[in-house]
mmCIF file of C-alpha atoms in Angstrom:
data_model
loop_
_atom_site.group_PDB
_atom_site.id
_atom_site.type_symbol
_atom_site.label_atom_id
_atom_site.label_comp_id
_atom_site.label_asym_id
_atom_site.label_seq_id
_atom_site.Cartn_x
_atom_site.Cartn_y
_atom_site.Cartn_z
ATOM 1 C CA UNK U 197 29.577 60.469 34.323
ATOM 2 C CA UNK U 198 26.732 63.491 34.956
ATOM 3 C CA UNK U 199 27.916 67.233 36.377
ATOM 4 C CA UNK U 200 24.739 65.402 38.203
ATOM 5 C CA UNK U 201 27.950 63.938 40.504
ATOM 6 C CA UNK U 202 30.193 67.009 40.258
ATOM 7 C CA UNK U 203 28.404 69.738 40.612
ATOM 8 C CA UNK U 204 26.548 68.639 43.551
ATOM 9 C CA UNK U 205 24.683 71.557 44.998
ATOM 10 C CA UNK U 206 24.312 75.235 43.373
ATOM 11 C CA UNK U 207 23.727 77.524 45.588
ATOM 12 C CA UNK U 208 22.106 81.130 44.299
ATOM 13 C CA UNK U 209 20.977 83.847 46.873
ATOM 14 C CA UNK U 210 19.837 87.154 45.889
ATOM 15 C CA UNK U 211 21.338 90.175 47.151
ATOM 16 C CA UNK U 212 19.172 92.670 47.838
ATOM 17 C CA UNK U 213 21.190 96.123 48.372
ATOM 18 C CA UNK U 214 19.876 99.093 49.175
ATOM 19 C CA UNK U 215 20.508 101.951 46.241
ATOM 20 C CA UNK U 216 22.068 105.567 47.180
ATOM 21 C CA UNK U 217 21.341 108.708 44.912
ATOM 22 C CA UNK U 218 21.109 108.370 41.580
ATOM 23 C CA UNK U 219 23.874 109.589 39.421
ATOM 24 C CA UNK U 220 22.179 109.742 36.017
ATOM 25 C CA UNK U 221 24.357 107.527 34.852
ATOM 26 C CA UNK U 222 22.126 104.584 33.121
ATOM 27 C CA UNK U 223 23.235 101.002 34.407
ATOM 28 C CA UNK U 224 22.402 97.753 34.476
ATOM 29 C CA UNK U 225 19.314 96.259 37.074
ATOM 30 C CA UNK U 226 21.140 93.724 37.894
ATOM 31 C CA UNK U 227 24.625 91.439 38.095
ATOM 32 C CA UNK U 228 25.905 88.343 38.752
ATOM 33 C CA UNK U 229 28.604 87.298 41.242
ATOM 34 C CA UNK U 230 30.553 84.640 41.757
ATOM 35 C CA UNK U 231 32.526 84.502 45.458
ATOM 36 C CA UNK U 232 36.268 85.440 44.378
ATOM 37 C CA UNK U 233 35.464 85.766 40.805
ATOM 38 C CA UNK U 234 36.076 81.994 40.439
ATOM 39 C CA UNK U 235 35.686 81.207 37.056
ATOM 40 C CA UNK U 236 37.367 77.068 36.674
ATOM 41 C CA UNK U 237 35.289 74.763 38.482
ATOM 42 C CA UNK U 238 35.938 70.886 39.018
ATOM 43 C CA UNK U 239 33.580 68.142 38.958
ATOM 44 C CA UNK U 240 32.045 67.750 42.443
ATOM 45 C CA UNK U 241 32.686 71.697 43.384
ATOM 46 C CA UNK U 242 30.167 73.870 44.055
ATOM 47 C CA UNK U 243 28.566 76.800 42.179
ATOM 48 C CA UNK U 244 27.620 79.845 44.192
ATOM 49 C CA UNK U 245 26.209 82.299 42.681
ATOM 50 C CA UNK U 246 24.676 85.477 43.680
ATOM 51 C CA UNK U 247 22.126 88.047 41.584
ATOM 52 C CA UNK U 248 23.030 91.821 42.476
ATOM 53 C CA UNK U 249 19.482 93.701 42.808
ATOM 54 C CA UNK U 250 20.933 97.710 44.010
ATOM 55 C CA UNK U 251 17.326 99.095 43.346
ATOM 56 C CA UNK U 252 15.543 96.680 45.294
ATOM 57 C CA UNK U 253 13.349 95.587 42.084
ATOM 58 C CA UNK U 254 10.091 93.496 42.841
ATOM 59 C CA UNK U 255 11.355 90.419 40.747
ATOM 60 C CA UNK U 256 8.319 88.004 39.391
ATOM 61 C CA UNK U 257 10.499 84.957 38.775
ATOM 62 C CA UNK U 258 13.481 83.681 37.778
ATOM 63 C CA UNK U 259 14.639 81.158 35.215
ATOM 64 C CA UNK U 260 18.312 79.727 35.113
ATOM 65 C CA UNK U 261 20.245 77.803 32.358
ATOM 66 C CA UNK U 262 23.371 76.135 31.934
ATOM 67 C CA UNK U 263 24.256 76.614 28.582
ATOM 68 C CA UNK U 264 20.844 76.833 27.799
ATOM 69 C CA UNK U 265 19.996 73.831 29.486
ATOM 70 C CA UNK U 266 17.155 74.255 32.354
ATOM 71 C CA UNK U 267 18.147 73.828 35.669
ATOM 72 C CA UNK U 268 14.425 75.606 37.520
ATOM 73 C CA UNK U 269 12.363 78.351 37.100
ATOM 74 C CA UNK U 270 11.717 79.946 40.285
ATOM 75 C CA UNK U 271 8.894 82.242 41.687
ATOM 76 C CA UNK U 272 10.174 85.947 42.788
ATOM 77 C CA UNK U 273 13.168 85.846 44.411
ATOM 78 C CA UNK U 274 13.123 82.264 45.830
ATOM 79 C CA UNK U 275 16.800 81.261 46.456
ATOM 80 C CA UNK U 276 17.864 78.005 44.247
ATOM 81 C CA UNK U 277 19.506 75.185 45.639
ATOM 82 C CA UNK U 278 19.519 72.414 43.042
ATOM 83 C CA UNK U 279 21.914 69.957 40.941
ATOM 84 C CA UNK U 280 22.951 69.953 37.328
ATOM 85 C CA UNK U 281 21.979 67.668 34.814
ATOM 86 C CA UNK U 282 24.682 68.005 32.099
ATOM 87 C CA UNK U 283 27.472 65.655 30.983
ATOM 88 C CA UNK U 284 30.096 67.884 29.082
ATOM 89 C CA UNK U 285 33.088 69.309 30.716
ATOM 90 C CA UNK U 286 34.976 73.081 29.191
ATOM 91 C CA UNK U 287 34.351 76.671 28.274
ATOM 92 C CA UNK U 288 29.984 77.154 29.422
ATOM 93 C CA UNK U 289 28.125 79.955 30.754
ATOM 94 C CA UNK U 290 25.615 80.310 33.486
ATOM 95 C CA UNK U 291 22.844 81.462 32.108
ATOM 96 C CA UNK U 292 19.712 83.672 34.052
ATOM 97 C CA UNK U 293 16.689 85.558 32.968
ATOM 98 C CA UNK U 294 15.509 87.515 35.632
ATOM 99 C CA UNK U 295 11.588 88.496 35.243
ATOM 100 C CA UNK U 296 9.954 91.641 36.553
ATOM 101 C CA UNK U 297 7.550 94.241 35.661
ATOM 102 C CA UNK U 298 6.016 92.840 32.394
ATOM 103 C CA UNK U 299 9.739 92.585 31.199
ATOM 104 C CA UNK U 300 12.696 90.458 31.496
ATOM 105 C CA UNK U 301 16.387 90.973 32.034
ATOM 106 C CA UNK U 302 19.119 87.973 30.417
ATOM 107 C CA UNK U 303 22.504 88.170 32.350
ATOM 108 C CA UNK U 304 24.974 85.367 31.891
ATOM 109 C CA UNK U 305 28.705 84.617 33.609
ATOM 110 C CA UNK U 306 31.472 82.281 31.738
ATOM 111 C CA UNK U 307 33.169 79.440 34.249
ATOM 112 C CA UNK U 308 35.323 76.520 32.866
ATOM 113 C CA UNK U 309 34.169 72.870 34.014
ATOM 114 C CA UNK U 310 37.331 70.347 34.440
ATOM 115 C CA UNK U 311 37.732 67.059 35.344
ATOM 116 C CA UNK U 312 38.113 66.380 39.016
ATOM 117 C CA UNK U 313 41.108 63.392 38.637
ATOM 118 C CA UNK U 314 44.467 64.181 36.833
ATOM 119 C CA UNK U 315 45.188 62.316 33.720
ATOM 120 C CA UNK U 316 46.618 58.633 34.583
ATOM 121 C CA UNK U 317 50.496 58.226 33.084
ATOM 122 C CA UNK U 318 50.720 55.199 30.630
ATOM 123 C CA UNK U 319 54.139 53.754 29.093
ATOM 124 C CA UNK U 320 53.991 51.149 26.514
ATOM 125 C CA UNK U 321 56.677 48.357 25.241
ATOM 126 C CA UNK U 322 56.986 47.392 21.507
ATOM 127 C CA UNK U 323 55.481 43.734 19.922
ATOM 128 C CA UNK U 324 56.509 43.771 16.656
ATOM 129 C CA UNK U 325 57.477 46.322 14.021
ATOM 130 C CA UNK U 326 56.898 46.180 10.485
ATOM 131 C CA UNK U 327 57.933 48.240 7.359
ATOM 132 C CA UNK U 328 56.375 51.016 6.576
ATOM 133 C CA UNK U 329 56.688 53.642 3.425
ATOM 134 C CA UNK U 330 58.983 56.095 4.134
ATOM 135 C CA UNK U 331 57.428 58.576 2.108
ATOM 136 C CA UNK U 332 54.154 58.327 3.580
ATOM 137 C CA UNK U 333 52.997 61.415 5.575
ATOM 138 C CA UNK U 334 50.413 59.495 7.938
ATOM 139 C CA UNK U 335 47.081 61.247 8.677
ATOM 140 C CA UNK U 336 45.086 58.509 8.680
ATOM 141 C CA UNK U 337 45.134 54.835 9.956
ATOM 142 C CA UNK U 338 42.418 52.245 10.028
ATOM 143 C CA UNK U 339 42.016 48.734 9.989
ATOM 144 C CA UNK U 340 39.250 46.239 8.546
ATOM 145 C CA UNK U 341 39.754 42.536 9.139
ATOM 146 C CA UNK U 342 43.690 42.097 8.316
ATOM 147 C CA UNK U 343 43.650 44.822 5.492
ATOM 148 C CA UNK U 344 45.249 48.290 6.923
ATOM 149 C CA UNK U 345 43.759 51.666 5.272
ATOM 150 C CA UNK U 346 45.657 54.815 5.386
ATOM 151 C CA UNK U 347 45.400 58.613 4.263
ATOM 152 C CA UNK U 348 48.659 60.494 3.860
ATOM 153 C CA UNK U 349 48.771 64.298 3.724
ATOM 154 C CA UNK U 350 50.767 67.270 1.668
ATOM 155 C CA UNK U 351 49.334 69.241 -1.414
ATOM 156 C CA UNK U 352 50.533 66.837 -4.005
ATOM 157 C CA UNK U 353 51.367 63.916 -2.161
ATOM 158 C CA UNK U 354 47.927 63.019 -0.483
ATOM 159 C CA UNK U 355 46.429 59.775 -1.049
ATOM 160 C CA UNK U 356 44.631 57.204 0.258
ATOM 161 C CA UNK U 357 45.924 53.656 0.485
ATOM 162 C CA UNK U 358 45.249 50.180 0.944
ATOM 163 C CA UNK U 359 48.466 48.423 2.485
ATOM 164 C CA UNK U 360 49.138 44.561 3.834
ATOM 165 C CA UNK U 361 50.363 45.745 7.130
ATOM 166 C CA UNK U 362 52.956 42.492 7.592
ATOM 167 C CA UNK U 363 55.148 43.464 4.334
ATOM 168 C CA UNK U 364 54.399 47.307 4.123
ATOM 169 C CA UNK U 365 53.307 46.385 0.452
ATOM 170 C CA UNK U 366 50.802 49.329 -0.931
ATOM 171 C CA UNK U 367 48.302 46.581 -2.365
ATOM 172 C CA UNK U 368 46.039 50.203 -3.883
ATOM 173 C CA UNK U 369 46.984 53.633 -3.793
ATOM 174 C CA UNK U 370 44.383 56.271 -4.680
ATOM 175 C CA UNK U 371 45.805 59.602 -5.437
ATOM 176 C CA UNK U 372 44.591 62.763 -4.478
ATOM 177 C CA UNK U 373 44.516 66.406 -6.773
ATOM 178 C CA UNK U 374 47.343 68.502 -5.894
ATOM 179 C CA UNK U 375 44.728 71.454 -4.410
ATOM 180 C CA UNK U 376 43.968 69.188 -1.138
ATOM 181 C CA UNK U 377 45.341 68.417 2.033
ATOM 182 C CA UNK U 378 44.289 65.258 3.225
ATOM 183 C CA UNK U 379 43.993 63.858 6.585
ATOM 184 C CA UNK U 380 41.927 61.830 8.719
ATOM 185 C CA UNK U 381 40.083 58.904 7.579
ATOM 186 C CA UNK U 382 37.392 56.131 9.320
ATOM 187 C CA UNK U 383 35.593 53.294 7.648
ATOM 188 C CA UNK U 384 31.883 52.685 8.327
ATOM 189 C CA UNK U 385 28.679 50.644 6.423
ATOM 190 C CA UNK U 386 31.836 49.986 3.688
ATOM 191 C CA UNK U 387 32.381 53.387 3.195
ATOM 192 C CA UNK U 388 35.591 55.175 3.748
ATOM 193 C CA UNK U 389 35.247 58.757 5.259
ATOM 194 C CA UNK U 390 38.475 61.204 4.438
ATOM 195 C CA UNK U 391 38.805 64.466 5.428
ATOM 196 C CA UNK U 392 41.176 67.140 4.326
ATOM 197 C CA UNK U 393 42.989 69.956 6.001
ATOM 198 C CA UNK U 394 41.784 73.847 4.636
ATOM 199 C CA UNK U 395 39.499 73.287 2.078
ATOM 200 C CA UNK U 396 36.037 71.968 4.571
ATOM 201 C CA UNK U 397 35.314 69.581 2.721
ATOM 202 C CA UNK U 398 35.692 65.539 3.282
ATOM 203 C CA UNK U 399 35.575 62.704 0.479
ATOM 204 C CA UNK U 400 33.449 59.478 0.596
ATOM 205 C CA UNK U 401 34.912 56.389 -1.471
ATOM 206 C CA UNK U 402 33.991 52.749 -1.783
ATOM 207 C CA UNK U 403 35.591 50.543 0.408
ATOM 208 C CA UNK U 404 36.258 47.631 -2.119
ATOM 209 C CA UNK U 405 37.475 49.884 -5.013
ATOM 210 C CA UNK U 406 38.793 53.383 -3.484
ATOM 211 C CA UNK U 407 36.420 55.129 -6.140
ATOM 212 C CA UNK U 408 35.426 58.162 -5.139
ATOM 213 C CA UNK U 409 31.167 58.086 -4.595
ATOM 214 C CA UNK U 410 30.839 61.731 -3.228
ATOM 215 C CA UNK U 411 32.062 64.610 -0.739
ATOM 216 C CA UNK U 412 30.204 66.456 2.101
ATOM 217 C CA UNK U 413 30.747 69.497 3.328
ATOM 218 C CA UNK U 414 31.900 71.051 6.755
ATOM 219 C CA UNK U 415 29.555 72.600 9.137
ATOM 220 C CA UNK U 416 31.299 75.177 12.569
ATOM 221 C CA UNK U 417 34.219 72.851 12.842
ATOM 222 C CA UNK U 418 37.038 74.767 11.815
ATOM 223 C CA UNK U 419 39.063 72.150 9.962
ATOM 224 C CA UNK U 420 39.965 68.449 8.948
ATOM 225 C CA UNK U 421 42.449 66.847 11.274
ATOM 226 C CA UNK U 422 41.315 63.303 12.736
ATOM 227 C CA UNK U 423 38.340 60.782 12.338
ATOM 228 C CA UNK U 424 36.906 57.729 14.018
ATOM 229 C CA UNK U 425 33.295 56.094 14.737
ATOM 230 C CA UNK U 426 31.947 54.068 17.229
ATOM 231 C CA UNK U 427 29.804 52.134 15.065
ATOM 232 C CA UNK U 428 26.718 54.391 15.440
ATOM 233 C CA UNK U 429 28.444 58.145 15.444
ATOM 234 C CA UNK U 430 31.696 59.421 13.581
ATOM 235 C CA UNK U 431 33.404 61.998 15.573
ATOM 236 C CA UNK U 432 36.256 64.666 14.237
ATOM 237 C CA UNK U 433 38.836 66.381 15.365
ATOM 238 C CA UNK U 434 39.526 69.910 13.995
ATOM 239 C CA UNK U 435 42.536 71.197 16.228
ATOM 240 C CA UNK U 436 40.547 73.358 18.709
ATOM 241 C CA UNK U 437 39.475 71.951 22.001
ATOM 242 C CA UNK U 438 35.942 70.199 20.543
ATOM 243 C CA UNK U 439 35.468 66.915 18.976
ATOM 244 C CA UNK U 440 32.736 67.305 17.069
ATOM 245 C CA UNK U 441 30.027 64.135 16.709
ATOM 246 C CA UNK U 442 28.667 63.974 12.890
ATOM 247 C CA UNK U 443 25.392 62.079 11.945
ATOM 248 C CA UNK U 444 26.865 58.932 10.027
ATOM 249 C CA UNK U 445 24.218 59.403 7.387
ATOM 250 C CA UNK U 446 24.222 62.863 6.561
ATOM 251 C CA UNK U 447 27.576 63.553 7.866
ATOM 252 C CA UNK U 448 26.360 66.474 9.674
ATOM 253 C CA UNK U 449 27.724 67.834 12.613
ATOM 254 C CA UNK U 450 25.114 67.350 15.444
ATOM 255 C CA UNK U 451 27.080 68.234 18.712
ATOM 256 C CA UNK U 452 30.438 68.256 20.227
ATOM 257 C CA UNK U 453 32.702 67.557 23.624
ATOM 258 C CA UNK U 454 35.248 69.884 24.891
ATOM 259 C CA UNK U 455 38.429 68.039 25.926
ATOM 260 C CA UNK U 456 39.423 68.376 29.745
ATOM 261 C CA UNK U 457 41.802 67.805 32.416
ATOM 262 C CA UNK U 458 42.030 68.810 35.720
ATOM 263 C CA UNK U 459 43.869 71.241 35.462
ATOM 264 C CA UNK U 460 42.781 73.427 31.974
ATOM 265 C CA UNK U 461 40.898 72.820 28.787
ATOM 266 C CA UNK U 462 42.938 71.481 25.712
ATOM 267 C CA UNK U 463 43.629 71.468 22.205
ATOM 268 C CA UNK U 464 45.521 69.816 19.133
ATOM 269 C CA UNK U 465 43.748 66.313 18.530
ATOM 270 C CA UNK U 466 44.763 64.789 15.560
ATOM 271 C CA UNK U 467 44.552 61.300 14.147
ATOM 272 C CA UNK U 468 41.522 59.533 16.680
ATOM 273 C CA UNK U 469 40.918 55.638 16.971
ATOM 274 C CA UNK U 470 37.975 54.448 18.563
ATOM 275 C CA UNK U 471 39.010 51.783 21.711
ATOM 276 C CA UNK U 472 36.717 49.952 23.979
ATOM 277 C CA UNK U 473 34.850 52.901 24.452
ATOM 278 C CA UNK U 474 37.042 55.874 24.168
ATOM 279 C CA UNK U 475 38.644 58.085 22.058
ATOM 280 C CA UNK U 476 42.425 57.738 21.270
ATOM 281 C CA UNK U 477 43.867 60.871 19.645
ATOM 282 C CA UNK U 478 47.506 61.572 18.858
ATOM 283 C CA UNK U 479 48.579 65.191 19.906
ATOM 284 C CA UNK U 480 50.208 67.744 17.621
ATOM 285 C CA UNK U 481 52.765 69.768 19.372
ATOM 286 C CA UNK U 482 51.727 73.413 19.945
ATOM 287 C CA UNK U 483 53.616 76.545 17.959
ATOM 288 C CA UNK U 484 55.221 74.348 15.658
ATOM 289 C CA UNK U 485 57.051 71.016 15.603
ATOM 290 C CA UNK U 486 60.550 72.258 16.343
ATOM 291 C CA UNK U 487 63.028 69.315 17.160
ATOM 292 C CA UNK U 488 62.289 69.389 21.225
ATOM 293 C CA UNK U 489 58.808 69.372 20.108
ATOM 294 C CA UNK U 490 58.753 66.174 17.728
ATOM 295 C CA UNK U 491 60.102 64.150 20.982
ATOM 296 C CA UNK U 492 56.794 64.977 23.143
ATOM 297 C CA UNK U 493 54.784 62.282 21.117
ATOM 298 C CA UNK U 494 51.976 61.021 23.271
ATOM 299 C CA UNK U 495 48.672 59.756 22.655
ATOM 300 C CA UNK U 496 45.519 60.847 24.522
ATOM 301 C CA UNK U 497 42.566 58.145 26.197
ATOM 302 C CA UNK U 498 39.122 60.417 26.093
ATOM 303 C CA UNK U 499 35.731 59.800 27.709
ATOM 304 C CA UNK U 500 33.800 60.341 24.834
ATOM 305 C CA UNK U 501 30.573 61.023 26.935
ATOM 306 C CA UNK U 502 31.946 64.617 29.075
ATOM 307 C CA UNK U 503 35.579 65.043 27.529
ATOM 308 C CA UNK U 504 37.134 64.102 30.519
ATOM 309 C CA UNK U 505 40.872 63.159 29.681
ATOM 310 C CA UNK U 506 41.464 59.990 31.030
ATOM 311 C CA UNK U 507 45.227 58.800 30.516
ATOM 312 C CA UNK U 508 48.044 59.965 28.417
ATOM 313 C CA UNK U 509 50.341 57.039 26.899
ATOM 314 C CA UNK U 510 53.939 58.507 26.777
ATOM 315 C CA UNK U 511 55.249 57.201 23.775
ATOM 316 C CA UNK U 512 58.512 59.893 23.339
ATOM 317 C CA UNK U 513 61.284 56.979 22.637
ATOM 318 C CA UNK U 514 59.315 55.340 19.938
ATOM 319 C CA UNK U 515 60.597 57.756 17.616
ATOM 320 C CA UNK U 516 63.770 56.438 18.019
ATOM 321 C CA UNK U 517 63.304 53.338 16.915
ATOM 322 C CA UNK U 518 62.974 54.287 13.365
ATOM 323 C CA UNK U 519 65.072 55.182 10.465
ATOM 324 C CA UNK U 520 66.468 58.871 11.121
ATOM 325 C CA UNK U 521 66.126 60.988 8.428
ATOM 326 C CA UNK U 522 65.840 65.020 7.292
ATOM 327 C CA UNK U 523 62.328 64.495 6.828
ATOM 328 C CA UNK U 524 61.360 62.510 9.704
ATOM 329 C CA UNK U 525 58.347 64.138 11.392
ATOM 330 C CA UNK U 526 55.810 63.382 14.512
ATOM 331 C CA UNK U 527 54.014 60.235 15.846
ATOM 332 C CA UNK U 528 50.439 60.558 13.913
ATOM 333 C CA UNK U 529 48.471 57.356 12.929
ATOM 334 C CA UNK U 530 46.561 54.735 15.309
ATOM 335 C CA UNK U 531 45.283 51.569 14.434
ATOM 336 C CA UNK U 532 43.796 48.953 16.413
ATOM 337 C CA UNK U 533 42.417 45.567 15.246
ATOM 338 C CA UNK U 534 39.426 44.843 17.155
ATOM 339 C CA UNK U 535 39.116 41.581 16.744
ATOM 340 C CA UNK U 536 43.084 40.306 17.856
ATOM 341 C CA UNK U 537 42.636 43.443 20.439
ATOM 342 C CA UNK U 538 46.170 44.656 18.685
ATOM 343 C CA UNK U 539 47.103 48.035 18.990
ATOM 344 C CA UNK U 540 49.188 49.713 16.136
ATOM 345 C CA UNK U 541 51.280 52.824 15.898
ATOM 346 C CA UNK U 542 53.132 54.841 13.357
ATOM 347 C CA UNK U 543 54.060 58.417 12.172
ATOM 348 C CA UNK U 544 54.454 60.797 9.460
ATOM 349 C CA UNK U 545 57.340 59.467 7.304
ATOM 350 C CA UNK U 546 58.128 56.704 9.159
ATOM 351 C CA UNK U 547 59.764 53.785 8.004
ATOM 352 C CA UNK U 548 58.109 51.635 10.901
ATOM 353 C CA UNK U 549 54.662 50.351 11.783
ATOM 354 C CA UNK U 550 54.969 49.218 15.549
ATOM 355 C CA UNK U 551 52.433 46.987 17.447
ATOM 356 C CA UNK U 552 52.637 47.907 21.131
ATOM 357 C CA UNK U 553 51.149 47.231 24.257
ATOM 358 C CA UNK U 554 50.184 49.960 26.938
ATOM 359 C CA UNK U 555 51.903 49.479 30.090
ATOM 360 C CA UNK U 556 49.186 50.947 32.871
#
């Protein structure tokens, strides 16, 4: 899906208004308006957007970018009628460079691009459940063939683990020093990727022996929450509204998606597993996981290609089909086994891995 469908037509016309005395007061040559100051925009709206020329300026040409992307260069003062050819939804700026007299002026406006369909409501119903350590503070969760992987967090309790899913059994359990957070993990070319929390910096190990065969470093993402990869691209979470997509061979981060709805841009992706073509992502509750806040477990379904947030599985009761306990904490850890087309879900201290099925 294109802003090629959603924004269908922008519509620019230049203003020309005629200037009064001059104050003395040095301004600007020109502005940008937007009718009614809009600033959120959904997919098939359209952009109009007017340049603000008091002095009646000969202009030369103009040039105008959406996020930096070219939409058309224009010849003097030429209105522009024209689509855009962009794919990501969120937080962008109109760009234009207005030419005249041998110089240039840049002026720019920030709108919001949303999705243009609310998010679709999943429930799901539990297959099976199987044990799961207790203890475990689930970051991570990933499978390969019948063999479940999983990072757990806290300075001095992070590891990484290999567990036989069916008996709970930690078959290999790597620890991690005491100074790191750990969190997210994904497996790709037989390499497990882990990141961790603070310190911006991630952890390569061997799949076969959970030895450690290097680290790589964070780039403008903020921090470590969530991994997964598509096969090709590994994309991470960081708890702001991006999901960032890293190179799979250098591990650097190469571009990003903003994560939408219809209604306003959000935030707080943690654990991701990639689906059939989309991004799941476990939320983290916002200012802290009081009690209230440990009930509104849910997992997001993201179009990986604009952000657009697809569905939200409501998963709130699950948590009360575990063991309750003081330290019993929030739904966090997605794992699906491609090849049975099983979907499985725990949390952080959980003494329950469930398979369950979405109900659409």
């Amino acid at each position: 899906m294109t802003i090629r469908n959603l924004l269908n037509v922008i519509t620019l016309s230049l203003l020309f208004i005629s200037c009064g005395s001059n104050s003395g007061k040095k301004k600007k040559l020109f502005s940008l308006t937007i009718p009614n100051n809009q600033a959120k925009f959904k997919l098939d709206e359209t952009l109009s957007l007017s340049i603000n020329n008091p002095n009646n300026i000969i202009i030369d040409s103009i040039i105008y970018r959406f996020d930096n992307q070219l939409i058309k260069k224009v010849k003097g003062n030429l209105p522009l009628n024209e689509k855009f050819d962009t794919e990501k939804l969120g937080y962008k700026k109109v760009n234009v460079e207005i030419f005249h007299d041998g110089t240039s002026d840049k002026l720019s406006k920030k709108i919001t691009l949303l999705n243009n369909k609310a998010p679709k409501l999943y429930k799901f119903k539990i297959v099976a459940s199987y044990p799961h350590d207790q203890n475990a503070f689930t970051q991570g969760l990933e499978f390969v063939n019948d063999t479940l992987y999983e990072s757990t967090g806290r300075n001095g309790f992070s590891s990484l683990r290999k567990v036989d899913y069916k008996t709970g059994k930690v078959l290999v359990k790597k620890e991690i020093s005491q100074q790191y957070f750990a969190e997210g993990i994904t497996i790709h070319n037989n390499k497990i990727y882990q990141l961790t929390w603070l310190a911006k910096e991630g952890f390569i190990y061997n799949l076969n022996t959970l030895t450690r065969d290097g680290n790589f470093a964070y780039g403008e993402s903020k921090e470590g929450w969530g991994l997964c990869n598509d096969g090709t691209t590994i994309y991470k979470s960081d708890g702001s509204e991006k999901i960032w997509f890293l190179n799979s061979q250098t591990l650097e981060e190469e571009s990003y998606i903003q994560v939408a709805t219809n209604k306003s841009v959000k935030s707080n992706f943690n654990e991701l597993e990639w689906i059939d073509g989309k991004i799941y992502a476990n939320t983290w509750p916002k200012n802290g996981a009081t009690n209230k806040a440990k009930l509104k477990s849910s997992i997001s379904i993201i179009n990986p290609k604009n952000g657009a947030l697809e569905a939200v599985i409501d998963l709130r009761d699950l948590r009360n089909h575990v063991t309750q306990h003081e330290a019993l904490d929030v739904l966090n850890g997605i794992a699906y086994k491609a090849d049975t087309r099983q979907l499985f879900v725990t949390g952080k201290n959980w003494d329950k891995l469930f398979e369950i099925e979405i109900i659409k």
